Short mmCIF file of C-alpha atoms and ligand atoms in Angstrom, two decimals:
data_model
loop_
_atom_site.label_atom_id
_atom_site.label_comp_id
_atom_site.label_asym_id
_atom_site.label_seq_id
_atom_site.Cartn_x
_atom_site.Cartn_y
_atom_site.Cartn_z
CA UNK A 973 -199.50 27.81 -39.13
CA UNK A 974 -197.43 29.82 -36.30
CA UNK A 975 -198.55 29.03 -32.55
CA UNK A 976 -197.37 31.29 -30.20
CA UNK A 977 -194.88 30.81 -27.77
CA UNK A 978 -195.84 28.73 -24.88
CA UNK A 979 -198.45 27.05 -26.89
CA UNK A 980 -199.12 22.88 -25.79
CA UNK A 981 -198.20 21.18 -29.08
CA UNK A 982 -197.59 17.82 -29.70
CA UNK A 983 -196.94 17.74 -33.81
CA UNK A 984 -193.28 19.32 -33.61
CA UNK A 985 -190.78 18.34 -36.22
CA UNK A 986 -187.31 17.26 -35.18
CA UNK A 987 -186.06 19.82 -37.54
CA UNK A 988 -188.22 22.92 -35.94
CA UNK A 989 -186.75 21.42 -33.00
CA UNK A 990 -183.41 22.04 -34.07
CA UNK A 991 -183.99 25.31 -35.38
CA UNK A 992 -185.62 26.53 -32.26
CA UNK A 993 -182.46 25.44 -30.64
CA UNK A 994 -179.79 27.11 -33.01
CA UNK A 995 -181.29 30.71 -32.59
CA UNK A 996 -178.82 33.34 -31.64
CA UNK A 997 -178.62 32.68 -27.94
CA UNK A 998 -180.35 35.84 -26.67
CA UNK A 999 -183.46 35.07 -28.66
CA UNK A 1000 -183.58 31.86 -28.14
CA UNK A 1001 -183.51 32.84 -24.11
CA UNK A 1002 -185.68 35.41 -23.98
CA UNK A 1003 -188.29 33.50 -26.14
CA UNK A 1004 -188.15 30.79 -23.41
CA UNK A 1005 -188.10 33.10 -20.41
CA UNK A 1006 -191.31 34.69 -22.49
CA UNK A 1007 -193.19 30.74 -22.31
CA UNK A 1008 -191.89 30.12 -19.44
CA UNK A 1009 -193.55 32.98 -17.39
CA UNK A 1010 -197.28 31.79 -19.39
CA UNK A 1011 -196.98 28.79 -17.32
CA UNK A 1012 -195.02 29.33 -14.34
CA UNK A 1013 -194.32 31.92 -11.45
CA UNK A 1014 -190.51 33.07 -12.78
CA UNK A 1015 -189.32 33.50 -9.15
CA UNK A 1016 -189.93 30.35 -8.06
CA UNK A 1017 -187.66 27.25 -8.44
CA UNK A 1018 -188.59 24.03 -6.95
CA UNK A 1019 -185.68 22.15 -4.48
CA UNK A 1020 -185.89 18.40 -4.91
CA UNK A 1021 -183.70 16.28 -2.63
CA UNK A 1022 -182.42 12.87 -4.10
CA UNK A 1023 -181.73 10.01 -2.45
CA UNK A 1024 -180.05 6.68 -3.58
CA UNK A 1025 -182.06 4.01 -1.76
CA UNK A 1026 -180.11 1.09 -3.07
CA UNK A 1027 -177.00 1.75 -4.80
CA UNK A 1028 -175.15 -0.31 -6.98
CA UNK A 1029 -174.82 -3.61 -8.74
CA UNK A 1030 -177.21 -2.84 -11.51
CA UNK A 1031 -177.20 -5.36 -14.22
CA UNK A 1032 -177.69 -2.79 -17.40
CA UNK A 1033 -175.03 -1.43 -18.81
CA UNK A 1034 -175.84 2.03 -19.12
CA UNK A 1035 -172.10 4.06 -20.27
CA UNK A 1036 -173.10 6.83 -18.64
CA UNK A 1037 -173.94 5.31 -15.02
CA UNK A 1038 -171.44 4.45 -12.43
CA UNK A 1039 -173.42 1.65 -10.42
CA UNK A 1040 -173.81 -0.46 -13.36
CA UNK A 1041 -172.41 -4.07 -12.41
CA UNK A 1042 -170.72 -3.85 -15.86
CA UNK A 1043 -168.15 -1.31 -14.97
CA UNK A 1044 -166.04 -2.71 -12.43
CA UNK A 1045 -163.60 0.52 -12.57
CA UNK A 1046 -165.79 2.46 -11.13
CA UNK A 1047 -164.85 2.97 -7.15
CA UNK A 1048 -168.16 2.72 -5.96
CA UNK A 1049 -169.55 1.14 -2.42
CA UNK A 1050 -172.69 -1.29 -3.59
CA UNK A 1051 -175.39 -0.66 -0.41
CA UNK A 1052 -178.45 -2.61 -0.16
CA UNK A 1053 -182.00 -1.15 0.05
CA UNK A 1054 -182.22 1.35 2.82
CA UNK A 1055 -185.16 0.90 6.14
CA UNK A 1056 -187.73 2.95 5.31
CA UNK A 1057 -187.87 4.26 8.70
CA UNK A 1058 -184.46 5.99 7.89
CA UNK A 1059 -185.21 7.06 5.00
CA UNK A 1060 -188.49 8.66 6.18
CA UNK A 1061 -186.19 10.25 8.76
CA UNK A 1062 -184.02 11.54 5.13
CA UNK A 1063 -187.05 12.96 3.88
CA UNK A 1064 -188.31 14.96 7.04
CA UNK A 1065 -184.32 16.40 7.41
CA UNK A 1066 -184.87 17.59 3.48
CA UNK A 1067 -187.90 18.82 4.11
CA UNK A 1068 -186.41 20.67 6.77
CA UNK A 1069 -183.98 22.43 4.73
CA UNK A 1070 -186.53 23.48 1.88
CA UNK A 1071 -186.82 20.62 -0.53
CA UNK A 1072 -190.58 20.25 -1.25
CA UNK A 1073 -190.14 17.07 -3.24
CA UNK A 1074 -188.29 13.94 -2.07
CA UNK A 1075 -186.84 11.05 -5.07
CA UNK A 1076 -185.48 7.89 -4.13
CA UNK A 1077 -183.52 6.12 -6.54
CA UNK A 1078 -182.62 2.37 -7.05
CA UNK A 1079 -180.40 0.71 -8.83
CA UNK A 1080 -182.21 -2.02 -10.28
CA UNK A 1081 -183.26 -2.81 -13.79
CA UNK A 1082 -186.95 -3.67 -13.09
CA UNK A 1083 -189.18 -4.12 -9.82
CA UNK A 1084 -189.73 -7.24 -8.31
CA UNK A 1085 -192.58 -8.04 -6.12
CA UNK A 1086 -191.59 -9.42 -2.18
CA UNK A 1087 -189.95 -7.80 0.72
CA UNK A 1088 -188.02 -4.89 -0.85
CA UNK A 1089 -191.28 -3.69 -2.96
CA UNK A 1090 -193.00 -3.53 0.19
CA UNK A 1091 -190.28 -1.54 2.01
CA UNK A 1092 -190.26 0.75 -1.04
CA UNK A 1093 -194.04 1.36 -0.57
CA UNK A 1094 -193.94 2.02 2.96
CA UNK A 1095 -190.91 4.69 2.35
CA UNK A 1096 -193.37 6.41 -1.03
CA UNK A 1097 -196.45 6.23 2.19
CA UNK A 1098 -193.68 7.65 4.77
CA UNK A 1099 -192.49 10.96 2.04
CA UNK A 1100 -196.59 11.12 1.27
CA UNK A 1101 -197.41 11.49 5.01
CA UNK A 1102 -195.13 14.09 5.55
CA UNK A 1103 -196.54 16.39 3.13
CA UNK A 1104 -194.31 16.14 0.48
CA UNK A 1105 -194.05 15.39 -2.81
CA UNK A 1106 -193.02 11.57 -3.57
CA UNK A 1107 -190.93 10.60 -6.64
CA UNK A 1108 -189.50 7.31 -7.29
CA UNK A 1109 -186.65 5.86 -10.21
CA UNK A 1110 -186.61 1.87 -9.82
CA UNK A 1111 -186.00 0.30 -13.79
CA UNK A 1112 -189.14 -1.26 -15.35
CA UNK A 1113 -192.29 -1.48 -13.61
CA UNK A 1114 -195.88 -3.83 -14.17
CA UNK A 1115 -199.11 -2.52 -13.86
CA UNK A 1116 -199.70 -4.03 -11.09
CA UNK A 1117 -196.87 -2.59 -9.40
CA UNK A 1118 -197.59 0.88 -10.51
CA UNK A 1119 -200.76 0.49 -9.18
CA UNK A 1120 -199.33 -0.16 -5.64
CA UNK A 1121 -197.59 2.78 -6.36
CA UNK A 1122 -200.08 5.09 -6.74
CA UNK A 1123 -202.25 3.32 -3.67
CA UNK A 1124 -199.37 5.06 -1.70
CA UNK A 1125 -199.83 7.79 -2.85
CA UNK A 1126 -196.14 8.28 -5.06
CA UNK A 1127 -196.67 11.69 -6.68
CA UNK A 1128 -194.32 10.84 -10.23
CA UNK A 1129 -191.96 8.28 -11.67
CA UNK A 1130 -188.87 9.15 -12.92
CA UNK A 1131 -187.68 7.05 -16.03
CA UNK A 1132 -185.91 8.81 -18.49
CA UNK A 1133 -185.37 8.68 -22.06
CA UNK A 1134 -181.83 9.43 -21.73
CA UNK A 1135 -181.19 9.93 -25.35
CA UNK A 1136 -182.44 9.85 -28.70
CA UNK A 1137 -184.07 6.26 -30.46
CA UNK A 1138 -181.19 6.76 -32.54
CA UNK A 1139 -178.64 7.53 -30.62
CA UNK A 1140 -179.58 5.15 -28.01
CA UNK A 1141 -177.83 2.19 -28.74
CA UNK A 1142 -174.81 3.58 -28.41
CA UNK A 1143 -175.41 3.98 -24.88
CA UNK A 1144 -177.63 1.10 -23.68
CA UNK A 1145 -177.52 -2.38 -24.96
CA UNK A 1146 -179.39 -4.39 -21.85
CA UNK A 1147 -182.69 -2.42 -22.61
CA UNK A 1148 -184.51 -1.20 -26.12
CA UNK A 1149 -186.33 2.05 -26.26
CA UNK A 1150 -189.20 0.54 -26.51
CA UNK A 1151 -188.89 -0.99 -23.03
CA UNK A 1152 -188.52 2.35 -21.68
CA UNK A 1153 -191.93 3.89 -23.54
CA UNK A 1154 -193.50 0.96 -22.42
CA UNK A 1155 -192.86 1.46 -18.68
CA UNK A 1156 -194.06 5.29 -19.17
CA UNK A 1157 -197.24 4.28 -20.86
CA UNK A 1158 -197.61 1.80 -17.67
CA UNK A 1159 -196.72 4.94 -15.18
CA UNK A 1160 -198.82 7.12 -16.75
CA UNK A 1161 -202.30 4.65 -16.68
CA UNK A 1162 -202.52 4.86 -13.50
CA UNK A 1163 -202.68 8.33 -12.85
CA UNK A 1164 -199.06 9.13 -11.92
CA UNK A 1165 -197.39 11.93 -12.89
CA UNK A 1166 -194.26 10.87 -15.65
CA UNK A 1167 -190.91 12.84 -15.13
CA UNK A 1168 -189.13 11.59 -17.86
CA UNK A 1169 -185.74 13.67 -19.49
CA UNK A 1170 -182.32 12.77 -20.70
CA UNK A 1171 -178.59 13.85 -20.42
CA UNK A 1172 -176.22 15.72 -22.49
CA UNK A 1173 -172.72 15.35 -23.20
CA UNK A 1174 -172.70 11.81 -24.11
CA UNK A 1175 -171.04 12.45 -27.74
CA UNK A 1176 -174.77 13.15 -29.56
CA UNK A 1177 -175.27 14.98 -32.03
CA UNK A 1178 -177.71 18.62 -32.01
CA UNK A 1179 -180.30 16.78 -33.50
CA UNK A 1180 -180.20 13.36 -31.34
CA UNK A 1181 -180.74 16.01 -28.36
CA UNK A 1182 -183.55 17.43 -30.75
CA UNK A 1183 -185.28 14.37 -31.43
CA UNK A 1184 -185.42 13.29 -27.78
CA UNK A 1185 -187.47 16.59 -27.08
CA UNK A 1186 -189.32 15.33 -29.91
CA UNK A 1187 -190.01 11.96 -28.61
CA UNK A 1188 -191.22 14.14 -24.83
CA UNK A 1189 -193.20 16.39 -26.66
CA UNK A 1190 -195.37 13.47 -28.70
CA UNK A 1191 -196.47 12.70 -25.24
CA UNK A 1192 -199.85 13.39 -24.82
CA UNK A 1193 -199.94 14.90 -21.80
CA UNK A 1194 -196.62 16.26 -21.74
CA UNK A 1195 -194.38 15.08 -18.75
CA UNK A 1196 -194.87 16.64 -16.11
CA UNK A 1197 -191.53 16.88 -15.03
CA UNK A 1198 -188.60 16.54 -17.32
CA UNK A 1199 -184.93 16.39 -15.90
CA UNK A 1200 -182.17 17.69 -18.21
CA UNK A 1201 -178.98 16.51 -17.00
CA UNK A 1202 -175.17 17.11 -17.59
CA UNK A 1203 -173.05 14.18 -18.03
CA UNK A 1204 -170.98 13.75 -15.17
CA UNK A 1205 -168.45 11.38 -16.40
CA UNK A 1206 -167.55 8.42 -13.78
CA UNK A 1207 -164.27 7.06 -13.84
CA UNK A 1208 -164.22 3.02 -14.41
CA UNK A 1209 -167.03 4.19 -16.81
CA UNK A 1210 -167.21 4.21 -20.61
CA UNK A 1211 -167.90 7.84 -20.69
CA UNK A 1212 -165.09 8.44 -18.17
CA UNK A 1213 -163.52 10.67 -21.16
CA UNK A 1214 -165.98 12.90 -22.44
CA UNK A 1215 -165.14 16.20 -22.32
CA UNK A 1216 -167.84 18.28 -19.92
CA UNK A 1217 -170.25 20.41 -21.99
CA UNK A 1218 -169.87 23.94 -22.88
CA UNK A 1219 -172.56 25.68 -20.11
CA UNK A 1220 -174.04 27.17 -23.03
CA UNK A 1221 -174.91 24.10 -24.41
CA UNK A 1222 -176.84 23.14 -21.52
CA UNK A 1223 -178.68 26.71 -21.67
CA UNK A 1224 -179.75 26.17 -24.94
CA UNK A 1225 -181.21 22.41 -23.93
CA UNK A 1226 -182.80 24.04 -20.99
CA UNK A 1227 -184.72 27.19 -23.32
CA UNK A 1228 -185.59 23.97 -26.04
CA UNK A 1229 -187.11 22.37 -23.57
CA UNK A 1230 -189.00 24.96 -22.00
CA UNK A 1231 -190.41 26.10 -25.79
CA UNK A 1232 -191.35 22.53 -26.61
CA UNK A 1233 -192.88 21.56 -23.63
CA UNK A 1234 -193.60 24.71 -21.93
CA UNK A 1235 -196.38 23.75 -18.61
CA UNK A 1236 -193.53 20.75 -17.80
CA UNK A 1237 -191.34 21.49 -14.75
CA UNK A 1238 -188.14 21.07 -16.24
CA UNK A 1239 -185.37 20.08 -13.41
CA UNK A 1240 -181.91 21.16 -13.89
CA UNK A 1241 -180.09 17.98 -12.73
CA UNK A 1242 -176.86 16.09 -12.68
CA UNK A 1243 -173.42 18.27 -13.72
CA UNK A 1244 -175.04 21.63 -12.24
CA UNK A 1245 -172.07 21.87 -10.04
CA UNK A 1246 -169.97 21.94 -13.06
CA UNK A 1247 -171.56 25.45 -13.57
CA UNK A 1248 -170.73 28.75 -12.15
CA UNK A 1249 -173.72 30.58 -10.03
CA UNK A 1250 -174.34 32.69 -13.51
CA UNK A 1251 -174.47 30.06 -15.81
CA UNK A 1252 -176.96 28.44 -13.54
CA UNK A 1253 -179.05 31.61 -13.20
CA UNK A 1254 -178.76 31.85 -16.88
CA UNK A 1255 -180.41 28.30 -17.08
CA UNK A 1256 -182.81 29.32 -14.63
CA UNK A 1257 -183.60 32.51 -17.04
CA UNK A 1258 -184.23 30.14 -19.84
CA UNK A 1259 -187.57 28.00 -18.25
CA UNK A 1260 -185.01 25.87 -15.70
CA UNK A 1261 -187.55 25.45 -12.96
CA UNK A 1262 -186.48 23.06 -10.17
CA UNK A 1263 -182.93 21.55 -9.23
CA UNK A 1264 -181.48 18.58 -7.12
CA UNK A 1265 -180.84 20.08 -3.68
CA UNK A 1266 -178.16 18.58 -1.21
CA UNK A 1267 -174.26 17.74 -1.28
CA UNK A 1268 -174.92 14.69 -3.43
CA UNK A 1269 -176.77 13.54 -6.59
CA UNK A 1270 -177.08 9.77 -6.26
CA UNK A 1271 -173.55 8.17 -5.98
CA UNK A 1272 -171.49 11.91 -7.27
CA UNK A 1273 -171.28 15.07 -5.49
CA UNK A 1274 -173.67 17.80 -6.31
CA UNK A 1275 -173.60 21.75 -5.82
CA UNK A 1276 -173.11 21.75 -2.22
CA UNK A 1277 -175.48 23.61 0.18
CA UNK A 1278 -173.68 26.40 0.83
CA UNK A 1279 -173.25 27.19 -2.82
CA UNK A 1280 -176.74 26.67 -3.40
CA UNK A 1281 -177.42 29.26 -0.02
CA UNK A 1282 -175.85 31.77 -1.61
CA UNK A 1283 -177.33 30.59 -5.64
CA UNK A 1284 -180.77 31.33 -3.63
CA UNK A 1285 -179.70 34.39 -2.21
CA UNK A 1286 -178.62 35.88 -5.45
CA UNK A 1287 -181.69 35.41 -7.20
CA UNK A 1288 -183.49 36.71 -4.22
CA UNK A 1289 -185.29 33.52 -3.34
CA UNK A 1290 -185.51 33.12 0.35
CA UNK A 1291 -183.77 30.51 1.66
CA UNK A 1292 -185.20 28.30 4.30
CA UNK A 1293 -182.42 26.22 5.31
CA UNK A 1294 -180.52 29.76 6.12
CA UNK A 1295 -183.36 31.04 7.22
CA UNK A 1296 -183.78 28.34 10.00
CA UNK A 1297 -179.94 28.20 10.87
CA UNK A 1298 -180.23 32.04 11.59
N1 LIG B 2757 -182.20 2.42 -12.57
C1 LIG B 2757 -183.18 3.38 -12.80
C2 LIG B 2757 -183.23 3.85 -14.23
O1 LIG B 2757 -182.24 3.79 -14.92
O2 LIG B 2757 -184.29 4.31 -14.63
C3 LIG B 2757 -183.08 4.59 -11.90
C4 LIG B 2757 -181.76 5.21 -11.52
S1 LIG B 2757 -180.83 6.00 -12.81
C5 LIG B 2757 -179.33 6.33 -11.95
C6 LIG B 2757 -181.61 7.58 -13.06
C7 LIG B 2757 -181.04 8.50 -14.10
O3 LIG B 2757 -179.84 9.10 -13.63
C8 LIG B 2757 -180.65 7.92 -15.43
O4 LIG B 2757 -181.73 7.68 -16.27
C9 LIG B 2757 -179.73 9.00 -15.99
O5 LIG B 2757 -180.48 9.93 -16.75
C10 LIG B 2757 -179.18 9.69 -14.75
N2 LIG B 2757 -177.73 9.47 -14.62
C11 LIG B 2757 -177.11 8.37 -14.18
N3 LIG B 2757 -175.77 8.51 -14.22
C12 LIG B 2757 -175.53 9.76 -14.70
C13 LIG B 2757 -174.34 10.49 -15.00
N4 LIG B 2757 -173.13 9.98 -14.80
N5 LIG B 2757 -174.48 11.74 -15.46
C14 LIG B 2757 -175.70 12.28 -15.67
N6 LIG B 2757 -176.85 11.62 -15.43
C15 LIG B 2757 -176.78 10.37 -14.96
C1 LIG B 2758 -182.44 12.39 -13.14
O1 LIG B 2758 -182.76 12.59 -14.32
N1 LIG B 2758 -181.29 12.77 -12.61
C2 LIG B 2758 -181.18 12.34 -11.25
C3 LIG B 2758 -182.58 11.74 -10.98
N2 LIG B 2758 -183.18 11.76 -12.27
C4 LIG B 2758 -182.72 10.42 -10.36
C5 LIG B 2758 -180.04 11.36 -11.08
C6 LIG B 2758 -178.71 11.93 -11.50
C7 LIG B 2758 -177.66 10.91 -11.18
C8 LIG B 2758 -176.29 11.40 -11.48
C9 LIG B 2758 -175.24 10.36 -11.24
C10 LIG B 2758 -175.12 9.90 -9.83
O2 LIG B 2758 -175.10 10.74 -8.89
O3 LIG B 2758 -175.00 8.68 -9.63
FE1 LIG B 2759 -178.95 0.75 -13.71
FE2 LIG B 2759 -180.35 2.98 -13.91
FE3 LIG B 2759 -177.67 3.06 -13.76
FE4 LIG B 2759 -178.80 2.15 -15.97
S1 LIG B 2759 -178.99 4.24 -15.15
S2 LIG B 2759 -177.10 1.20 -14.87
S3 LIG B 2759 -180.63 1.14 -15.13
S4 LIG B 2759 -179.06 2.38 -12.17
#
């Protein structure tokens, strides 16, 4: 049976997944920009702010990330967990600037219960109470801990797939798959929002980035939010080689994404400043609905504020941190 576009499903193939993506590009775009205005307002795009609240020292050994412990290459400064008070301070300086939504990211592997926990809380409580939208990234989590979570209020956790099941070994070894569904099926049980998504670039094949859209759209609901990010390879890291992506490549992930899982808000992410203002319009065209907003990503740089000024200005958003500076 044929669904319309922008139709909720959660039986897609792999291989209508691929097929979807290998449409001549300008049908494959316009079909998305077509589901993408069913569920969304087309002019607006979301501005997220990130923030990395502990950086460093992780003991996984993701290829992709720089502050794993395992790649000692990588020139990075390790930083323990942040005060919340200046981090609150972070948030209200974002907000400030535009950025409705405020994620804090920490390098751990899982959560663990005691002081640092409870600073984490106070900081999701903090971003809450200042009328923004709270999303945190902090490795495995317990029910009981997600439960905290949502007591504060945290609006979604971000815990991404990454990659395909099959692809994934390749990339992580510390962690299975199945750990990672298992933490999202935690997340989501207690009421929080998932934002769950993957990256690009890593040396997978069409149909690995195919199946991971699969695995997103079997979700049942849908993430709410689902990051697609570039690889931006790390020196010191195991990726440090990989060529960056074609920007077409990551337009075509971007309009996949937005036909599979079409009410999602799907966040352009990490290696956007790798594009040029069109290509990252063109995203935008195909569903793209939100980006990271500030000079930095976690630990690497992102597009920087003034670019992003002018990005805005372009597409005829208004933009408030110009806006205010006038
Ligand atoms: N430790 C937590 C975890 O892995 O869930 C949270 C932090 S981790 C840095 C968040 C996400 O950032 C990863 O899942 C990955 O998708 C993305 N990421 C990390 N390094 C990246 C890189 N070099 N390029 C693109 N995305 C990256
Ligand atoms: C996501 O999918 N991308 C963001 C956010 N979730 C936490 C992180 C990108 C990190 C890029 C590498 C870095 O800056 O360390
Ligand atoms: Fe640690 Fe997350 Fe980086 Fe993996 S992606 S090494 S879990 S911080």
């Amino acid at each position: 049976m044929n669904r319309p576009d922008g139709a909720i499903r959660h039986d897609w193939t792999i291989e209508a997944i691929v097929a979807l993506h290998d449409l001549p590009l300008l049908e494959l775009v316009g079909r998305a920009n077509a589901a993408h205005r069913r569920h969304h307002d087309p002019n607006r795009v979301q501005k997220a702010s990130l923030l990395s609240i502990k950086t460093g020292g992780c003991p996984e050994n993701c290829a992709y990330c720089p502050q794993s412990a395992h790649h000692r290459e990588v020139d990075l400064t390790r930083d323990r967990l942040m005060e919340p008070g200046k981090v609150i301070a972070m948030a209200a300086t974002a907000k400030a600037a535009g950025a409705e939504r405020f994620c804090m990211g920490a390098a751990w592997r899982q959560v663990r219960d005691g002081r640092e926990f409870d600073a984490v809380i106070e900081m999701v409580a903090g971003v809450r109470a200042l009328g923004m939208e709270a999303c945190v990234t902090l490795g495995m989590l317990k029910p009981h801990q997600a439960e905290r979570l949502a007591a504060a209020g945290l609006t979604a956790y971000n815990h991404n797939l990454d990659t395909s099941p099959e692809f994934y070994g390749r990339i992580i070894t510390t962690r299975t798959y199945e750990d990672r569904l298992e933490t999202l099926a935690t997340v989501r049980s207690f009421g929080i929002d998932l934002c769950c998504g993957g990256i690009i670039g890593m040396g997978e094949t069409i149909r690995d980035r195919a199946s991971m859209l699969h695995v997103l759209s079997g979700m049942d609901p849908h993430p709410e939010s689902v990051p697609i990010n570039a690889l931006v390879p790390v020196a010191g890291t195991p990726l440090a080689r990989r060529p960056r992506i074609d920007p077409l490549e990551l337009v075509r992930m971007v309009a996949t994404a937005r036909l599979v899982l079409p009410a999602s808000t799907v966040r352009l992410s990490a290696g956007r400043s790798a594009l040029n203002r069109e290509a990252q319009i063109l995203c935008l065209v195909a569903g793209a609905n939100s980006v990271f907003y500030g000079d930095t990503l976690l630990t690497t740089p992102n597009a920087g504020i003034g670019e992003d000024a002018a990005l805005f200005a372009a597409i005829g958003e208004p933009d408030r941190a110009c806006a205010s500076a006038a």
